[in-house]
């Protein structure tokens, strides 16, 4: 596997402000990486560095085998799709004209324009001026624009804001499809439950620094957050408070029919065994920590050596 | 190169669509015809007087209007797209910033060129048809020179507008600066030169050369060069006499006035962060 994106000790300073602090990151071909962090954590800075809109203050950025801010930029940009946060277009042009203009600038076959408009569900609105488009339609036009020329690398900044649930699902289906074709995708999102099933790895940022990086399993292991076990059944007279061999296990009976247990990962089996052995229990649900839990955990982590990692670097 | 043409094409079509071309052409045509007709009103006459008077009046009109139109047309070329958010996306496309700016310049230049040609062309046709005893070849030559030099003058101020547009981050500030530029070159410069002319008593041989520091004066000189009869009307530019103030010299100077601000704008645009 070759690294499509390679960051080595990349620092980006803006006056006194450190937007990105010695970041190391390597993204492989065909990988979907989520960038997570509060506003000002450095997500957009990372994207702008990859796009060559910014140059690193220190360190080295390499994208598809070259520095994106140098002579390599032109070849690189033809193989790259970008959807900026709050994308905007020429209001007085129609959707088709906008896409046609960008297709020409990217020097791709303009027959793609029709197909892409259909694909993002704008076929019927293609001749209307962008001025009349809703937020969701603009977002879809933005996605169509990013998909011009079958990019090898897609950068999507908050791609699902303004999309309704059905359009969001369509969007992630597209991402999955692209990934299967070997396209590398970087996306940032605030809607964590939405992205969780579609990503390979997540990079959690705070104050321009890497707080955690890995797939869900790795993150769960690093965080060692307790998982939640819920059980239902006729358990009126059971004493949940006592009898656990592990003091970390917390049981909270909701009512006589339901109990919620917070269980460290390594005690999971012991708890399950005991629950299945209970005669009254007739259903058990296992809830591992979600991306949202992990994100909250990592972004609230105690401050690292250099000042508070409060993420709000603005 | 294709990128430049694509961008220029879009700018030009925008200009047609939002009626810039039509509006500029109409304003120029109406004012030009009006001036040709009422040019003699001050001396009590009405109707077309002489070709020289008319051309001098039209050149004066162009000196005021063309820079203003060019600045209004182009002041938001970059900062406008930046404020609208479309610039960020454009800069991630496989086009260089130089192509982007040159493409826009070509587009805006075409809009102004087409509108000026149309506007003054209509005026010239109206004069040729309606006025008696106008020597047609001379009218055509005079109008041709006026149109060509007006277009050059317009491009100079489009280049100024671009320089402003890449240096500021707010559209409102760009608009303000554009008006300042217009004020300086069209009004203040003349007054300053006049003051100098009055105060310098001996050996002011160098004064005419100062005219070259202002593209609008170059434009005026080009249009007056052929008209001995016009000398009495031209006021300040009368101080410029002699071989250096021929169109063959003035046109390249006007072109330099396009290239310098445009070059500075390109430099600034290429080296600024997104």
XYZ file of C-alpha atoms in Angstrom:
588
model
C 0.000 0.000 0.000
C 1.261 3.421 -0.902
C 0.601 6.472 1.190
C -1.605 8.925 -0.672
C -1.149 11.587 1.966
C 1.966 11.866 4.051
C 2.478 14.495 6.758
C 5.778 14.550 8.574
C 6.056 16.847 11.550
C 3.871 19.421 9.847
C 3.469 22.688 11.694
C 1.443 25.617 10.456
C 1.759 28.922 12.248
C -0.291 31.982 11.567
C 1.446 34.788 13.383
C 1.477 33.703 17.013
C -1.254 31.211 16.420
C -0.316 27.565 15.990
C -2.958 26.070 13.728
C -1.219 22.736 13.408
C 1.477 21.443 15.698
C 3.997 18.846 14.469
C 1.416 16.532 12.930
C 2.388 13.131 11.601
C -0.180 11.459 9.433
C -0.162 8.851 6.730
C -3.252 7.923 4.749
C -3.283 4.912 2.448
C -4.942 4.451 -0.881
C -8.603 3.564 -0.662
C -8.923 4.617 2.924
C -11.725 6.713 4.399
C -10.382 8.923 7.165
C -12.553 11.140 9.327
C -11.116 14.346 10.739
C -12.804 15.156 14.003
C -12.356 18.134 16.237
C -13.930 21.308 17.539
C -13.964 24.435 15.424
C -10.391 25.646 15.075
C -8.898 22.263 15.887
C -7.062 22.213 12.575
C -9.315 20.179 10.267
C -9.646 22.801 7.575
C -5.956 23.696 7.903
C -5.074 20.072 7.122
C -7.283 20.168 4.031
C -5.810 23.459 2.859
C -2.304 22.062 3.275
C -3.235 19.019 1.206
C -4.733 21.291 -1.446
C -1.607 23.417 -1.528
C -3.576 26.526 -0.592
C -1.256 26.812 2.404
C 2.384 25.881 2.770
C 3.624 24.304 5.984
C 5.696 26.486 8.325
C 7.752 23.421 9.180
C 7.717 19.767 8.217
C 6.857 18.087 4.952
C 3.566 17.455 3.182
C 3.368 14.980 0.348
C 0.177 14.213 -1.576
C -0.021 11.616 -4.366
C 3.744 11.616 -4.499
C 4.653 15.303 -4.442
C 4.437 18.561 -2.553
C 1.005 20.093 -3.220
C 2.241 23.694 -3.085
C 4.911 23.337 -5.762
C 5.171 22.445 -9.410
C 3.326 19.206 -8.715
C 0.144 21.165 -7.934
C -1.293 21.180 -11.427
C -1.126 17.424 -12.015
C -2.227 16.786 -8.460
C -5.276 19.017 -8.700
C -6.635 17.198 -11.703
C -6.823 14.030 -9.629
C -8.314 15.647 -6.598
C -11.835 16.636 -5.615
C -12.642 19.139 -2.933
C -15.910 20.146 -1.341
C -15.340 23.179 0.870
C -17.390 23.912 3.957
C -20.336 26.176 3.041
C -19.673 25.814 -0.653
C -20.930 28.623 -2.863
C -21.306 29.004 -6.596
C -22.079 31.630 -9.194
C -25.631 32.529 -8.284
C -26.589 33.803 -11.718
C -25.602 30.586 -13.519
C -27.653 27.410 -13.679
C -26.480 24.226 -12.017
C -25.535 22.765 -15.363
C -23.562 25.857 -16.386
C -21.664 25.860 -13.101
C -20.711 22.221 -13.452
C -19.838 22.688 -17.111
C -17.529 25.582 -16.223
C -15.718 23.548 -13.597
C -15.472 20.552 -15.932
C -13.701 22.718 -18.478
C -11.352 24.153 -15.898
C -10.496 20.643 -14.759
C -10.172 19.570 -18.395
C -12.416 16.532 -18.022
C -14.891 15.104 -20.490
C -17.942 17.350 -20.363
C -20.275 14.425 -20.912
C -19.677 13.692 -17.231
C -21.706 16.769 -16.357
C -25.087 15.222 -17.168
C -24.265 11.943 -15.480
C -23.077 13.676 -12.320
C -26.137 15.927 -12.159
C -28.313 12.822 -12.322
C -26.197 11.029 -9.793
C -26.556 13.719 -7.132
C -30.251 14.109 -7.894
C -30.135 17.504 -9.569
C -31.196 16.308 -13.009
C -34.556 18.063 -12.794
C -33.122 21.312 -11.431
C -30.124 21.498 -13.758
C -31.473 24.433 -15.735
C -32.504 26.501 -12.750
C -30.249 29.234 -11.481
C -28.177 28.395 -8.420
C -29.795 31.432 -6.778
C -32.990 29.399 -6.412
C -31.286 26.326 -4.909
C -31.777 25.211 -1.319
C -28.833 24.555 0.990
C -29.088 20.828 0.325
C -29.129 21.321 -3.446
C -26.053 23.544 -3.288
C -24.325 20.891 -1.225
C -25.189 18.265 -3.826
C -23.926 20.481 -6.618
C -20.751 20.859 -4.562
C -20.408 17.112 -4.355
C -20.965 16.748 -8.106
C -18.234 19.316 -8.644
C -15.863 17.390 -6.374
C -16.548 14.154 -8.275
C -15.585 15.618 -11.676
C -12.882 13.630 -13.379
C -13.006 10.559 -11.117
C -10.641 11.876 -8.463
C -8.132 9.671 -6.680
C -8.429 11.753 -3.563
C -11.517 13.445 -2.196
C -11.505 16.085 0.518
C -14.924 16.742 1.963
C -15.325 19.464 4.560
C -18.589 19.011 6.458
C -20.205 17.289 3.468
C -23.565 16.442 5.013
C -24.592 19.784 6.505
C -27.934 20.759 5.057
C -28.662 17.306 3.639
C -31.796 15.469 4.714
C -31.433 11.896 6.027
C -32.145 10.282 2.667
C -29.653 12.517 0.877
C -27.095 11.860 3.619
C -27.481 8.130 3.083
C -27.116 8.559 -0.673
C -24.043 10.634 -0.032
C -22.371 7.986 2.112
C -23.304 5.299 -0.401
C -21.396 7.333 -2.962
C -18.426 7.566 -0.622
C -18.474 3.816 -0.140
C -18.687 3.230 -3.870
C -15.723 5.523 -4.500
C -13.715 3.814 -1.828
C -14.310 0.464 -3.462
C -12.822 1.911 -6.616
C -9.705 2.840 -4.679
C -10.440 6.494 -4.084
C -9.060 7.898 -0.864
C -11.483 10.024 1.113
C -10.846 12.551 3.847
C -13.925 13.962 5.475
C -14.646 16.142 8.429
C -17.984 16.074 10.115
C -19.783 17.088 13.256
C -22.415 14.424 12.758
C -20.534 11.590 14.362
C -23.227 8.903 14.422
C -23.685 9.470 10.679
C -20.083 8.880 9.704
C -19.213 6.056 12.051
C -20.243 3.126 9.833
C -18.469 4.499 6.774
C -14.998 5.336 7.971
C -11.862 3.241 8.266
C -10.011 5.468 10.678
C -10.586 8.643 12.625
C -8.141 11.399 13.467
C -9.206 13.350 16.523
C -7.671 16.803 16.695
C -7.507 19.408 19.398
C -5.701 22.733 19.287
C -3.818 21.689 16.165
C -2.488 18.516 17.734
C -3.286 14.884 17.207
C -5.223 13.576 20.179
C -5.916 10.129 18.761
C -5.688 8.279 15.490
C -6.895 4.830 14.583
C -9.783 2.617 13.597
C -12.704 2.162 15.970
C -11.143 -0.878 17.654
C -7.863 0.896 18.310
C -9.611 3.970 19.624
C -11.809 1.886 21.893
C -8.776 0.073 23.227
C -6.877 3.292 23.808
C -9.795 4.961 25.496
C -10.728 1.825 27.453
C -14.162 3.260 27.966
C -16.720 1.003 29.606
C -19.316 -0.501 27.358
C -22.963 -0.429 28.163
C -24.980 -3.599 28.636
C -28.741 -3.416 28.925
C -30.860 -6.290 30.066
C -34.627 -6.747 30.166
C -36.780 -9.255 31.959
C -38.643 -9.947 35.197
C -35.978 -8.960 37.689
C -37.959 -7.256 40.453
C -36.248 -8.763 43.420
C -32.709 -8.984 42.127
C -30.050 -7.047 43.997
C -27.977 -5.394 41.294
C -25.804 -3.333 43.593
C -23.817 -6.152 45.082
C -22.150 -9.328 44.077
C -19.919 -8.058 41.269
C -16.379 -9.279 41.589
C -15.091 -6.221 39.712
C -15.578 -2.856 41.491
C -15.570 -0.967 38.153
C -18.887 -2.457 37.155
C -21.781 -0.095 37.790
C -25.351 -1.231 37.656
C -28.297 1.129 37.398
C -31.699 -0.502 37.539
C -34.070 1.587 35.399
C -37.177 -0.138 36.714
C -38.195 -3.622 37.571
C -37.913 -4.723 33.951
C -34.742 -3.109 32.808
C -31.189 -2.596 34.026
C -28.239 -0.720 32.531
C -24.715 -1.832 33.340
C -21.516 0.066 32.676
C -18.843 -2.551 32.186
C -15.112 -2.341 31.380
C -14.272 -4.216 28.205
C -12.319 -6.980 29.936
C -15.209 -7.796 32.279
C -17.733 -8.085 29.494
C -17.854 -11.863 29.350
C -18.116 -12.300 33.101
C -21.107 -9.977 33.192
C -22.746 -11.661 30.246
C -22.315 -15.055 31.856
C -23.973 -13.890 35.003
C -26.817 -12.238 33.133
C -27.513 -15.283 30.999
C -27.520 -17.390 34.122
C -30.246 -15.271 35.693
C -33.604 -16.948 35.190
C -35.646 -13.730 34.729
C -33.524 -12.142 31.979
C -35.008 -12.529 28.514
C -33.107 -9.988 26.407
C -29.622 -8.494 26.455
C -28.223 -5.610 24.405
C -24.529 -4.812 24.094
C -23.532 -1.262 23.286
C -19.831 -0.638 22.694
C -18.695 3.008 23.059
C -19.667 4.960 19.953
C -17.519 7.368 18.000
C -19.302 10.136 19.851
C -18.236 8.720 23.236
C -14.685 8.277 22.005
C -14.598 11.782 20.601
C -15.833 13.250 23.875
C -13.312 11.160 25.771
C -10.299 12.131 23.676
C -11.141 15.769 23.227
C -11.651 16.178 26.963
C -8.365 14.391 27.756
C -6.096 16.063 30.325
C -3.873 18.791 28.899
C -0.737 17.574 27.233
C 2.671 19.196 27.977
C 2.137 22.404 26.013
C -0.830 24.263 27.388
C -4.479 23.313 27.410
C -5.678 21.123 24.589
C -9.027 22.788 24.606
C -9.351 22.590 20.857
C -10.714 26.098 20.607
C -7.580 27.533 19.120
C -9.315 30.504 17.570
C -4.168 28.798 -22.475
C -7.488 26.940 -22.677
C -8.053 27.829 -19.040
C -7.556 31.517 -19.799
C -10.084 31.327 -22.637
C -12.569 29.398 -20.498
C -12.396 32.002 -17.756
C -12.511 34.877 -20.211
C -15.528 33.315 -21.907
C -17.375 33.018 -18.635
C -16.622 36.617 -17.655
C -17.758 37.874 -21.033
C -20.970 35.888 -20.958
C -21.634 37.185 -17.450
C -21.136 40.684 -18.846
C -23.684 40.069 -21.576
C -26.118 38.425 -19.207
C -26.102 41.065 -16.515
C -26.421 43.738 -19.218
C -23.107 45.448 -18.531
C -22.253 45.510 -22.225
C -25.653 46.895 -23.168
C -25.707 49.491 -20.395
C -22.212 50.834 -21.137
C -22.895 50.977 -24.878
C -26.181 52.829 -24.391
C -24.747 55.372 -21.963
C -21.789 56.084 -24.230
C -23.953 56.321 -27.352
C -26.525 58.652 -25.773
C -23.980 60.959 -24.198
C -21.854 61.022 -27.337
C -24.777 61.910 -29.576
C -25.910 64.480 -27.050
C -22.510 66.132 -26.903
C -22.194 66.136 -30.677
C -25.539 67.898 -30.941
C -25.338 70.328 -28.072
C -21.614 70.894 -28.294
C -22.126 74.395 -29.643
C -24.790 75.329 -27.126
C -22.346 77.448 -25.150
C -21.820 79.729 -28.118
C -25.534 79.975 -28.743
C -25.725 77.474 -31.561
C -27.500 74.156 -31.788
C -26.671 71.134 -33.884
C -23.482 69.660 -35.161
C -20.656 72.207 -35.400
C -17.300 70.955 -36.546
C -15.649 67.595 -36.473
C -12.698 68.857 -34.420
C -14.931 70.322 -31.711
C -17.000 67.181 -31.565
C -14.035 64.860 -31.272
C -12.470 66.980 -28.548
C -15.756 66.943 -26.631
C -16.055 63.188 -27.037
C -12.485 62.692 -25.824
C -13.307 64.748 -22.740
C -16.402 62.643 -22.168
C -14.340 59.478 -22.493
C -11.740 60.756 -20.037
C -14.419 61.066 -17.381
C -16.567 58.044 -18.162
C -14.290 55.278 -19.397
C -12.089 55.077 -16.287
C -15.162 55.151 -14.055
C -16.889 52.393 -16.022
C -13.737 50.252 -16.105
C -13.214 50.596 -12.351
C -16.861 49.803 -11.605
C -16.779 46.809 -13.929
C -13.678 45.207 -12.478
C -13.068 46.362 -8.903
C -14.628 43.190 -7.444
C -13.020 40.762 -9.910
C -11.061 38.992 -7.180
C -12.345 40.333 -3.893
C -15.929 39.746 -5.024
C -15.293 36.060 -5.657
C -13.411 35.901 -2.404
C -16.377 37.314 -0.498
C -18.821 35.069 -2.326
C -16.670 32.045 -1.491
C -16.120 30.902 -5.063
C -12.458 31.910 -5.161
C -11.414 29.208 -2.682
C -12.812 26.519 -4.941
C -11.310 28.040 -8.091
C -7.879 28.053 -6.487
C -8.060 24.288 -5.932
C -8.570 23.700 -9.652
C -5.700 22.885 -11.979
C -5.261 26.457 -13.156
C -2.503 28.829 -12.167
C -3.347 32.078 -10.462
C -1.762 33.881 -13.391
C -4.161 32.198 -15.839
C -7.070 33.002 -13.560
C -6.272 36.705 -13.434
C -5.327 36.950 -17.113
C -8.515 35.135 -18.096
C -10.582 37.546 -16.084
C -8.690 40.486 -17.564
C -9.328 39.214 -21.064
C -13.034 38.774 -20.294
C -13.451 42.197 -18.726
C -11.321 43.739 -21.473
C -13.635 42.235 -24.093
C -16.732 43.492 -22.313
C -15.363 47.012 -22.218
C -14.008 46.777 -25.752
C -17.292 45.547 -27.195
C -19.367 48.084 -25.291
C -17.134 51.031 -26.187
C -16.981 50.075 -29.854
C -20.735 49.637 -29.947
C -21.484 52.855 -28.063
C -19.141 55.195 -29.930
C -19.804 53.313 -33.147
C -23.519 54.069 -32.873
C -22.717 57.701 -32.096
C -20.437 57.916 -35.140
C -23.113 56.411 -37.375
C -25.735 58.823 -36.070
C -23.436 61.794 -36.721
C -22.608 60.553 -40.214
C -26.275 60.141 -41.077
C -27.749 63.206 -39.463
C -25.146 65.939 -39.821
C -24.562 67.753 -43.077
C -21.207 68.216 -44.637
C -19.182 65.947 -42.428
C -16.128 64.605 -44.227
C -16.747 60.891 -43.844
C -13.171 59.571 -44.073
C -12.038 62.017 -41.424
C -14.993 61.179 -39.203
C -14.224 57.464 -39.520
C -10.524 58.020 -38.759
C -11.281 60.269 -35.792
C -13.887 57.926 -34.334
C -11.623 54.933 -34.945
C -8.814 56.562 -33.040
C -11.197 57.597 -30.282
C -12.569 54.062 -29.937
C -9.180 52.364 -30.005
C -7.658 54.754 -27.485
C -10.776 54.579 -25.270
C -10.460 50.809 -25.150
C -6.791 51.130 -24.179
C -7.702 53.659 -21.513
C -10.387 51.312 -20.213
C -7.896 48.460 -19.976
C -5.538 50.673 -17.990
C -8.236 51.201 -15.389
C -9.282 47.555 -15.402
C -5.665 46.788 -14.538
C -5.842 49.348 -11.714
C -9.089 47.774 -10.548
C -7.393 44.351 -10.411
C -4.504 45.709 -8.420
C -7.008 47.075 -5.917
C -9.024 43.866 -5.990
C -6.122 41.594 -5.059
C -4.860 43.900 -2.315
C -7.983 44.203 -0.174
C -10.172 41.706 1.609
C -13.471 43.579 1.525
C -15.515 44.560 -1.476
C -16.559 47.862 0.081
C -12.954 48.884 0.547
C -12.177 47.979 -3.064
C -15.069 50.165 -4.226
C -13.800 53.055 -2.115
C -10.253 52.727 -3.436
C -11.530 52.525 -7.000
C -13.251 55.875 -6.551
C -10.078 57.338 -5.041
C -8.092 56.199 -8.081
C -10.637 57.751 -10.410
C -10.602 60.997 -8.455
C -6.813 61.169 -8.450
C -6.238 60.510 -12.118
C -9.238 62.274 -13.576
C -9.618 65.329 -11.345
C -6.849 65.900 -8.824
C -3.929 65.353 -11.188
C -5.102 68.099 -13.513
C -5.527 70.552 -10.686
C -2.101 69.754 -9.297
C -0.470 70.189 -12.671
C -2.272 73.451 -13.199
C -1.023 74.706 -9.852
C 2.528 73.726 -10.798
C 2.226 75.397 -14.157
C 1.161 78.626 -12.543
C 3.803 78.578 -9.840
C 6.771 77.649 -12.048
C 7.889 80.872 -13.679
C 11.122 79.996 -15.424
C 12.321 76.968 -17.306
C 9.294 74.728 -17.031
C 10.416 72.614 -19.977
C 10.023 69.454 -17.953
C 6.403 70.133 -17.112
C 4.868 68.530 -20.219
C 6.607 65.283 -19.397
C 4.558 65.097 -16.224
C 1.526 64.524 -18.427
C 2.874 61.054 -19.163
C 2.449 60.179 -15.502
C -1.267 60.125 -16.038
C -2.856 57.680 -18.495
C -5.869 59.933 -18.989
C -3.571 62.728 -20.219
C -1.873 60.294 -22.602
C -5.300 59.413 -23.910
C -6.183 63.079 -24.400
C -2.913 63.742 -26.204
C -3.448 60.840 -28.571
C -6.841 62.140 -29.576
C -5.733 65.721 -29.997
C -2.592 64.991 -31.930
C -4.246 65.188 -35.307
C -6.172 68.354 -34.748
C -4.417 71.634 -35.064
C -7.825 73.256 -34.950
C -8.478 71.646 -31.629
C -5.539 73.275 -29.922
C -7.645 76.111 -28.689
C -10.027 73.816 -26.877
C -7.715 71.506 -25.137
C -6.604 73.581 -22.234
C -3.912 72.045 -20.164
C -2.620 69.611 -22.741
C -1.633 72.577 -24.893
C 1.639 72.661 -22.980
C 2.617 69.438 -24.648
C 4.094 70.113 -28.001
C 6.818 68.440 -29.915
C 7.896 65.090 -31.214
C 7.589 63.025 -28.059
C 3.853 63.514 -27.842
C 2.904 61.666 -30.980
C 0.534 58.659 -30.914
C 3.424 56.399 -31.916
C 5.029 57.213 -28.573
C 1.878 57.696 -26.546
C 0.254 54.389 -27.385
C 3.181 52.334 -26.055
C 3.137 54.485 -22.929
C -0.556 53.767 -22.490
C 0.208 50.069 -22.901
C 2.839 50.326 -20.234
C 0.131 51.815 -18.040
C -1.814 48.583 -18.583
C 1.097 46.227 -18.036
C 2.547 47.750 -14.879
C -0.552 47.610 -12.652
C -1.559 44.252 -14.142
C 1.926 42.875 -13.466
C 1.814 44.149 -9.904
C -1.619 42.603 -9.441
C -0.311 39.263 -10.735
C 2.665 39.381 -8.398
C 0.503 40.201 -5.429
C -2.083 37.557 -6.299
C 0.487 34.825 -6.768
C 2.265 35.462 -3.524
C -0.591 35.965 -1.186
C -2.132 33.143 0.833
C -5.561 31.960 -0.120
